[in-house]
Tab-separated table of C-alpha atoms in Angstrom:
chain	number	residue	atom	x	y	z
A	110	GLU	CA	0.004	-0.031	0.077
A	111	SER	CA	1.393	3.399	-0.898
A	112	ARG	CA	1.716	5.896	1.868
A	113	ARG	CA	2.398	8.644	-0.636
A	114	PRO	CA	0.049	11.639	0.697
A	115	ASN	CA	-2.585	13.043	-1.386
A	116	THR	CA	-1.236	16.448	-2.264
A	117	LEU	CA	-4.501	17.887	-3.228
A	118	LEU	CA	-5.418	20.932	-0.910
A	119	GLN	CA	-8.977	22.003	0.027
A	120	PHE	CA	-9.181	25.738	1.236
A	121	PRO	CA	-5.607	25.979	2.702
A	122	GLY	CA	-5.775	28.611	5.383
A	123	LYS	CA	-2.300	29.617	6.636
A	124	VAL	CA	1.328	28.818	5.826
A	125	SER	CA	4.493	29.175	8.226
A	126	SER	CA	8.172	28.149	7.844
A	127	ASP	CA	11.068	26.872	9.695
A	128	GLU	CA	14.021	28.801	8.039
A	129	THR	CA	16.663	26.428	9.775
A	130	LEU	CA	15.539	23.179	8.463
A	131	HIS	CA	13.807	24.551	5.314
A	132	ARG	CA	10.318	23.312	5.882
A	133	LEU	CA	6.918	24.805	5.078
A	134	PHE	CA	3.869	24.092	7.269
A	135	ILE	CA	0.627	24.281	5.124
A	136	SER	CA	-2.650	24.335	7.019
A	137	ASP	CA	-4.775	22.262	4.546
A	138	SER	CA	-7.726	23.579	6.682
A	139	ASN	CA	-10.768	21.938	4.906
A	140	HIS	CA	-8.720	18.590	4.926
A	141	ASN	CA	-8.327	18.942	8.584
A	142	ARG	CA	-4.630	18.264	8.586
A	143	ILE	CA	-1.161	20.050	8.335
A	144	LEU	CA	1.190	19.093	5.424
A	145	ILE	CA	4.905	19.626	5.922
A	146	SER	CA	6.706	20.263	2.624
A	147	ASP	CA	10.210	21.573	1.305
A	148	PRO	CA	10.352	24.831	-0.317
A	149	ASP	CA	9.727	23.024	-3.638
A	150	GLY	CA	6.317	21.661	-2.439
A	151	ARG	CA	7.510	18.189	-2.027
A	152	ILE	CA	5.386	16.563	0.947
A	153	LEU	CA	7.662	15.377	3.715
A	154	ASP	CA	5.062	14.477	6.263
A	155	VAL	CA	1.255	14.966	7.093
A	156	ILE	CA	-0.067	15.740	10.438
A	157	GLY	CA	-3.696	14.496	10.829
A	158	SER	CA	-5.741	11.739	9.389
A	159	GLY	CA	-8.016	14.164	7.536
A	160	GLU	CA	-11.061	13.397	9.608
A	161	ALA	CA	-12.588	16.238	11.378
A	162	GLY	CA	-12.141	15.544	15.056
A	163	ARG	CA	-10.090	16.284	18.113
A	164	GLU	CA	-8.025	13.127	18.622
A	165	ASP	CA	-4.503	13.226	20.134
A	166	GLY	CA	-1.867	10.773	19.090
A	167	SER	CA	0.367	9.889	16.116
A	168	PHE	CA	0.306	11.898	13.101
A	169	GLU	CA	-1.892	9.217	11.590
A	170	GLN	CA	-4.364	9.089	14.419
A	171	ALA	CA	-4.662	12.717	15.223
A	172	SER	CA	-7.576	14.840	14.132
A	173	PHE	CA	-8.340	18.423	13.648
A	174	ASN	CA	-11.058	20.716	12.794
A	175	ASN	CA	-10.236	23.450	10.323
A	176	PRO	CA	-6.650	24.242	11.628
A	177	GLN	CA	-5.372	27.688	10.712
A	178	GLY	CA	-2.047	29.231	12.023
A	179	THR	CA	0.882	27.414	12.966
A	180	TYR	CA	4.438	28.296	14.478
A	181	ALA	CA	7.523	26.168	14.769
A	182	GLN	CA	9.798	26.271	17.606
A	183	GLY	CA	12.608	23.652	17.207
A	184	ASP	CA	10.964	20.443	17.086
A	185	ILE	CA	7.653	21.504	18.310
A	186	LEU	CA	4.822	23.044	15.878
A	187	TYR	CA	1.974	24.986	17.789
A	188	ILE	CA	-1.300	24.750	15.875
A	189	ALA	CA	-4.371	26.799	16.056
A	190	ASP	CA	-7.142	24.196	15.758
A	191	THR	CA	-9.703	26.935	15.111
A	192	ASP	CA	-12.998	25.278	14.956
A	193	ASN	CA	-12.249	22.846	17.852
A	194	HIS	CA	-11.264	25.904	19.947
A	195	LEU	CA	-7.949	24.363	20.962
A	196	ILE	CA	-4.419	24.987	20.745
A	197	ARG	CA	-2.510	21.649	19.778
A	198	MET	CA	1.288	20.802	19.867
A	199	ALA	CA	2.845	18.639	17.467
A	200	ASP	CA	6.108	17.005	18.251
A	201	LEU	CA	7.989	17.005	14.804
A	202	ARG	CA	10.531	14.246	15.906
A	203	ARG	CA	8.459	11.826	17.651
A	204	ARG	CA	5.484	12.505	15.263
A	205	ARG	CA	2.848	12.789	17.959
A	206	VAL	CA	0.114	15.507	18.633
A	207	GLU	CA	-1.098	16.664	21.894
A	208	THR	CA	-3.929	19.085	23.074
A	209	VAL	CA	-2.247	21.725	25.330
A	210	LEU	CA	-4.864	24.486	25.649
A	211	GLY	CA	-8.560	24.687	25.642
A	212	SER	CA	-11.560	22.632	26.834
A	213	GLY	CA	-12.785	22.063	23.056
A	214	GLU	CA	-16.090	24.098	24.269
A	215	GLN	CA	-16.232	27.717	22.600
A	216	ALA	CA	-15.910	30.444	25.303
A	217	ARG	CA	-19.275	31.980	26.001
A	218	ALA	CA	-17.934	34.454	28.689
A	219	PHE	CA	-15.552	37.249	28.121
A	220	ASN	CA	-12.154	37.592	29.675
A	221	GLN	CA	-12.147	34.366	31.428
A	222	PRO	CA	-8.565	33.171	32.039
A	223	GLY	CA	-7.671	29.820	32.724
A	224	ARG	CA	-5.175	26.851	32.512
A	225	GLY	CA	-4.187	24.315	30.064
A	226	ARG	CA	-7.132	22.035	29.242
A	227	ALA	CA	-9.627	23.765	31.471
A	228	VAL	CA	-9.725	27.121	29.904
A	229	ALA	CA	-12.379	27.879	26.986
A	230	LEU	CA	-10.947	29.587	23.796
A	231	ASN	CA	-12.952	31.132	21.172
A	232	SER	CA	-11.755	30.536	17.537
A	233	PRO	CA	-8.043	30.768	17.790
A	234	TRP	CA	-6.839	31.694	14.404
A	235	ASP	CA	-3.100	32.224	14.599
A	236	VAL	CA	0.028	31.714	17.086
A	237	LEU	CA	3.356	33.041	17.688
A	238	ALA	CA	5.912	31.726	20.111
A	239	GLY	CA	8.810	33.664	21.903
A	240	ALA	CA	10.559	34.161	25.182
A	241	GLY	CA	8.602	31.671	26.955
A	242	LYS	CA	5.244	32.890	25.743
A	243	LEU	CA	2.659	31.879	23.011
A	244	TYR	CA	0.611	34.597	21.658
A	245	VAL	CA	-2.909	33.689	20.203
A	246	ALA	CA	-4.875	35.699	17.836
A	247	MET	CA	-8.341	34.934	19.275
A	248	ALA	CA	-10.419	35.840	16.472
A	249	GLY	CA	-13.945	34.888	18.105
A	250	ALA	CA	-13.238	36.857	21.226
A	251	HIS	CA	-11.709	39.932	19.366
A	252	GLN	CA	-8.475	39.670	21.583
A	253	LEU	CA	-5.090	38.566	21.561
A	254	TRP	CA	-4.049	36.104	24.299
A	255	VAL	CA	-0.889	35.160	25.888
A	256	VAL	CA	0.066	31.817	27.347
A	257	ASP	CA	2.881	30.802	29.597
A	258	LEU	CA	4.475	27.796	27.979
A	259	ALA	CA	5.829	26.680	31.351
A	260	SER	CA	2.520	26.622	33.213
A	261	TRP	CA	0.004	26.886	30.315
A	262	GLU	CA	-1.741	29.841	32.081
A	263	ALA	CA	-3.702	31.738	29.472
A	264	GLN	CA	-5.221	35.201	29.510
A	265	PRO	CA	-6.262	38.130	27.411
A	266	TRP	CA	-3.337	40.390	26.613
A	267	ALA	CA	-4.855	42.942	24.133
A	268	GLY	CA	-8.229	43.938	23.613
A	269	SER	CA	-11.332	44.268	25.861
A	270	GLY	CA	-13.546	41.932	23.769
A	271	ARG	CA	-15.477	44.783	22.243
A	272	GLU	CA	-15.516	44.487	18.472
A	273	ASP	CA	-14.120	47.763	16.966
A	274	ILE	CA	-11.129	49.656	15.969
A	275	ILE	CA	-10.334	51.662	19.022
A	276	ASP	CA	-6.632	52.350	20.074
A	277	GLY	CA	-5.196	53.064	23.294
A	278	GLU	CA	-3.989	50.919	26.593
A	279	ARG	CA	-3.629	47.301	25.404
A	280	ARG	CA	-6.353	45.870	27.484
A	281	GLN	CA	-8.899	48.718	26.896
A	282	ALA	CA	-8.346	48.990	23.152
A	283	ALA	CA	-10.993	47.314	20.843
A	284	LEU	CA	-10.078	44.644	18.101
A	285	ALA	CA	-12.067	42.969	15.481
A	286	GLN	CA	-11.437	39.420	14.555
A	287	PRO	CA	-7.658	39.310	14.804
A	288	SER	CA	-6.473	36.633	12.285
A	289	GLY	CA	-2.717	36.981	11.694
A	290	LEU	CA	0.321	37.640	13.969
A	291	ALA	CA	3.924	38.790	13.375
A	292	CYS	CA	6.725	40.166	15.467
A	293	ASP	CA	9.684	42.403	14.821
A	294	GLY	CA	11.474	41.210	17.963
A	295	ALA	CA	9.571	43.737	20.127
A	296	ARG	CA	6.136	44.668	19.006
A	297	ILE	CA	3.469	42.331	17.906
A	298	TYR	CA	1.733	43.276	14.638
A	299	PHE	CA	-1.675	41.621	13.757
A	300	ALA	CA	-4.179	41.709	10.936
A	301	ASP	CA	-7.441	42.813	12.134
A	302	SER	CA	-9.606	41.394	9.664
A	303	GLU	CA	-13.047	42.687	10.060
A	304	THR	CA	-11.763	46.540	10.179
A	305	SER	CA	-9.556	45.657	7.213
A	306	SER	CA	-6.716	46.880	9.283
A	307	ILE	CA	-3.129	46.198	10.199
A	308	ARG	CA	-2.201	47.236	13.911
A	309	LEU	CA	0.401	46.600	16.500
A	310	ALA	CA	0.434	45.838	20.237
A	311	GLU	CA	3.287	47.098	22.305
A	312	PRO	CA	4.628	44.803	25.069
A	313	GLY	CA	5.023	45.886	28.858
A	314	PRO	CA	2.743	47.050	31.335
A	315	GLN	CA	2.366	50.472	29.595
A	316	GLY	CA	1.886	48.843	26.099
A	317	ARG	CA	-0.671	50.289	23.754
A	318	VAL	CA	-2.559	49.219	20.485
A	319	ARG	CA	-1.977	51.429	17.663
A	320	SER	CA	-3.511	51.128	14.121
A	321	LEU	CA	-1.349	51.719	11.081
A	322	VAL	CA	-3.652	50.918	8.191
A	323	GLY	CA	-7.511	50.960	8.399
A	324	ARG	CA	-10.078	53.180	9.923
A	325	GLY	CA	-13.311	51.282	10.497
A	326	LEU	CA	-15.798	48.316	10.140
A	327	PHE	CA	-17.013	49.854	6.870
A	328	GLU	CA	-13.590	51.326	5.571
A	329	PHE	CA	-12.223	49.024	3.159
A	330	GLY	CA	-10.776	49.118	-0.427
A	331	ASP	CA	-7.729	48.495	-2.593
A	332	VAL	CA	-5.776	51.747	-2.164
A	333	ASP	CA	-1.848	52.018	-2.149
A	334	GLY	CA	-0.191	55.058	-0.675
A	335	PRO	CA	0.384	56.687	2.833
A	336	TRP	CA	-1.424	54.921	5.593
A	337	SER	CA	-3.950	57.643	6.056
A	338	ARG	CA	-5.134	56.919	2.703
A	339	ALA	CA	-4.356	53.314	2.172
A	340	ARG	CA	-7.180	50.628	2.365
A	341	LEU	CA	-6.880	46.795	2.501
A	342	GLN	CA	-9.933	44.253	2.359
A	343	HIS	CA	-10.167	41.644	5.160
A	344	PRO	CA	-6.358	40.784	5.299
A	345	LEU	CA	-5.668	37.518	7.048
A	346	GLY	CA	-2.154	36.809	7.258
A	347	LEU	CA	1.249	38.885	7.646
A	348	VAL	CA	4.952	38.228	8.196
A	349	TRP	CA	7.701	40.568	9.448
A	350	ARG	CA	11.013	40.449	7.346
A	351	ASP	CA	13.931	43.053	7.112
A	352	GLY	CA	11.921	45.828	8.392
A	353	LEU	CA	8.717	45.387	6.288
A	354	LEU	CA	5.451	43.732	6.798
A	355	TYR	CA	4.344	41.602	4.046
A	356	VAL	CA	0.376	41.114	4.154
A	357	ALA	CA	-1.953	38.724	2.454
A	358	ASP	CA	-4.867	41.167	1.488
A	359	THR	CA	-7.305	38.361	1.294
A	360	TYR	CA	-10.439	39.850	-0.337
A	361	ASN	CA	-8.276	41.948	-2.626
A	362	SER	CA	-6.525	38.863	-3.828
A	363	LYS	CA	-2.936	40.595	-3.573
A	364	ILE	CA	0.125	40.381	-1.484
A	365	LYS	CA	1.093	44.006	-0.155
A	366	VAL	CA	3.717	45.722	1.784
A	367	VAL	CA	3.420	47.751	4.613
A	368	ASP	CA	6.497	49.958	5.476
A	369	PRO	CA	6.507	51.149	9.235
A	370	VAL	CA	9.339	53.656	8.602
A	371	ARG	CA	7.871	55.467	5.385
A	372	GLY	CA	4.301	54.815	6.675
A	373	THR	CA	3.221	53.495	3.288
A	374	VAL	CA	1.475	50.598	1.696
A	375	ARG	CA	2.212	49.322	-1.774
A	376	SER	CA	1.072	46.123	-3.682
A	377	LEU	CA	3.737	43.661	-4.335
A	378	ALA	CA	2.051	40.951	-6.171
A	379	GLY	CA	-1.426	40.122	-7.728
A	380	SER	CA	-3.403	41.794	-10.359
A	381	GLY	CA	-6.434	41.738	-8.222
A	382	ARG	CA	-8.177	39.320	-10.505
A	383	LYS	CA	-9.456	36.358	-8.662
A	384	ALA	CA	-7.511	33.593	-10.652
A	385	TRP	CA	-4.563	30.904	-10.698
A	386	VAL	CA	-1.926	32.715	-12.685
A	387	ASP	CA	1.830	32.478	-12.286
A	388	GLY	CA	4.314	34.859	-13.637
A	389	ALA	CA	5.572	38.497	-13.135
A	390	PHE	CA	4.312	39.906	-10.012
A	391	SER	CA	2.167	42.471	-11.753
A	392	LYS	CA	0.445	39.871	-13.846
A	393	ALA	CA	0.221	37.034	-11.248
A	394	ALA	CA	-3.099	36.411	-9.888
A	395	PHE	CA	-4.455	34.930	-6.527
A	396	ASN	CA	-7.788	33.737	-5.179
A	397	GLU	CA	-8.107	35.213	-1.690
A	398	PRO	CA	-4.619	34.208	-0.183
A	399	GLY	CA	-5.086	33.625	3.420
A	400	GLY	CA	-1.335	33.379	4.679
A	401	VAL	CA	2.147	34.512	3.876
A	402	THR	CA	5.402	33.381	5.056
A	403	TRP	CA	9.271	33.481	4.293
């Protein structure tokens, strides 16, 4: 019997990378699994049986429900198992999956911290690890959460839980379906999808949330230029690289570049037509890209 994996994707959500080992992690979301490939797209391994479920165990036994963001740290891959309202951890060396955060029940109450498998989450959409912490874009709660990786204590980190675009002190700010995370080594940038905005959250007790691009729930478009004028449409993914943010501007079917120094947005790739076209950046076409990585 051939163990060669089926490489057909179905609504892949996000993609992340491991630069050290030259691996890509592709969330094959509607197939409820994660594909591991090399940069040329050769499948190296598959995490998940493909069945919708929440089973832990070997890569072949484990099951997910619409997984989205992933983040690799050494031999560990953290996975936002979105529709299960869980955070899963895959040991890439032992080829095993373990549920580390979330009860599996969608959180009904706001701002209820908790620990490990006792805490209720609400549609975690992306994850980012660093300095002993795991940051979670909790799209359903309109917040960013922080998790202590030693104790698995989880709590809101940015956003009051109100859906809006309001800047200010980190816990008082209002977010709107944060769905993608990136870090420049100090600040966390996030794609706040429902307000078609790119925003940042500063660490520390006096940290604040600031909006870079985007103005409101009904302010969207496909406009390059200075931040005050630029508009995106429901961005879902972003990555930080060499002083720039690269954004999957999902509903515009483009990849854009946000420059925090110049305060500008420019289109990098995609004609804006929803199609599958390779080639020069200006002529290439995408169909609602949801993730971007290096």
